[in-house]
Tab-separated table of C-alpha atoms in Angstrom:
chain	number	residue	atom	x	y	z
D	350	MET	CA	89.939	84.900	105.758
D	351	THR	CA	91.205	85.421	108.867
D	352	GLN	CA	90.711	82.182	110.617
D	353	ALA	CA	91.890	80.469	107.545
D	354	ALA	CA	94.975	81.999	107.982
D	355	GLU	CA	95.614	78.818	110.582
D	356	THR	CA	94.874	76.058	107.950
D	357	ILE	CA	97.723	75.475	105.409
D	358	ASP	CA	95.187	76.152	102.496
D	359	GLY	CA	93.749	79.125	103.950
D	360	ALA	CA	97.623	80.121	104.747
D	361	THR	CA	98.329	79.359	100.984
D	362	ALA	CA	95.705	81.018	99.753
D	363	LEU	CA	96.034	84.619	101.852
D	364	ALA	CA	99.939	84.435	100.860
D	365	LEU	CA	99.355	83.779	97.018
D	366	ALA	CA	97.040	86.577	97.193
D	367	ALA	CA	100.184	88.590	99.040
D	368	LEU	CA	102.415	87.701	96.020
D	369	GLY	CA	100.058	88.928	93.955
D	370	TRP	CA	99.654	92.434	95.677
D	371	VAL	CA	103.688	92.343	95.944
D	372	VAL	CA	104.121	91.617	92.200
D	373	SER	CA	101.658	94.164	91.025
D	374	ASP	CA	103.998	97.177	91.917
D	375	GLY	CA	107.265	97.271	90.154
D	376	PRO	CA	109.441	98.950	92.785
D	377	ARG	CA	108.269	96.619	95.251
D	378	ALA	CA	108.512	93.376	93.683
D	379	ARG	CA	112.027	94.301	92.655
D	380	ARG	CA	112.866	95.020	96.531
D	381	LEU	CA	111.290	91.563	97.312
D	382	ILE	CA	113.386	90.015	94.722
D	383	ASP	CA	116.524	91.871	95.997
D	384	LEU	CA	115.751	91.087	99.505
D	385	THR	CA	115.005	87.291	99.258
D	386	GLY	CA	117.505	86.465	96.211
D	387	LEU	CA	115.194	84.676	94.364
D	388	ASP	CA	115.064	85.878	90.901
D	389	PRO	CA	111.781	85.842	88.855
D	390	ALA	CA	111.904	82.387	87.316
D	391	ASP	CA	112.696	80.755	90.698
D	392	LEU	CA	109.769	82.861	92.183
D	393	ARG	CA	107.276	81.697	89.293
D	394	ALA	CA	108.577	78.211	89.639
D	395	ARG	CA	108.331	77.973	93.594
D	396	ALA	CA	105.336	80.521	94.073
D	397	ALA	CA	103.266	77.755	95.483
D	398	GLU	CA	105.755	76.237	98.247
D	399	PRO	CA	105.275	77.004	102.034
D	400	ASP	CA	108.794	78.465	102.346
D	401	VAL	CA	108.646	80.578	99.692
D	402	LEU	CA	105.058	82.215	100.566
D	403	ALA	CA	106.517	82.379	104.082
D	404	ALA	CA	109.343	84.292	103.036
D	405	VAL	CA	106.924	86.485	100.864
D	406	LEU	CA	104.765	87.609	104.094
D	407	GLY	CA	107.922	87.937	106.181
D	408	PHE	CA	109.280	90.476	103.417
D	409	LEU	CA	105.591	92.144	104.055
D	410	GLU	CA	106.258	92.116	107.703
D	411	ALA	CA	109.681	93.570	107.702
D	412	HIS	CA	107.845	96.802	106.086
D	413	GLU	CA	104.684	97.580	108.378
D	414	PRO	CA	103.312	99.911	105.749
D	415	ASP	CA	103.169	97.488	103.213
D	416	LEU	CA	101.765	94.984	105.442
D	417	VAL	CA	99.263	96.952	106.649
D	418	ALA	CA	98.432	97.806	102.809
D	419	CYS	CA	98.429	94.521	101.519
D	420	ALA	CA	96.034	93.623	104.333
D	421	ALA	CA	93.856	96.271	103.557
D	422	ALA	CA	93.950	94.942	99.863
D	423	ALA	CA	93.141	91.231	100.821
D	424	ASP	CA	90.521	92.762	103.420
D	425	VAL	CA	92.267	90.926	106.545
D	426	GLU	CA	93.641	92.251	109.723
D	427	PRO	CA	97.274	92.517	109.276
D	428	ALA	CA	97.794	89.920	112.122
D	429	ALA	CA	96.251	87.317	109.556
D	430	LEU	CA	98.966	87.884	107.399
D	431	VAL	CA	101.271	87.198	110.505
D	432	ARG	CA	99.436	84.248	111.163
D	433	ALA	CA	99.781	82.603	107.360
D	434	ARG	CA	103.375	82.901	107.711
D	435	ALA	CA	103.801	81.209	111.019
D	436	THR	CA	101.078	78.491	109.511
D	437	LEU	CA	103.359	78.005	106.357
D	438	GLU	CA	106.700	78.101	108.120
D	439	SER	CA	105.402	74.874	110.153
D	440	ALA	CA	104.164	73.090	107.131
C-alpha cells in the first residue's frame, strides 16, 4: 500500500485505516476531536472527505510515536502516511 498512498483511492484507503486506528483508542480519539475541532457526529458524517482524512493524517504526523505505531499497524512505512496526507491535500 506504500505506492498506493500516491493515488487518491490509495490515500483514502490508508487514511480511513488510520482513522480507524485513531478512534480505536479512547484517549487518542478524544485528542483528535479536541485538536481538530470536529465533533464525533461531524467526524462520522465527513469521514470520507479528503480534507478530513488529511487532518487525521496531519494529527498523526504531529505526534511521531502515534505516526510510527499507526504505520506499523497498517504495515506501511510512516512516510506512506505522510505521502497520503499530501495526496489528499492536493485532491
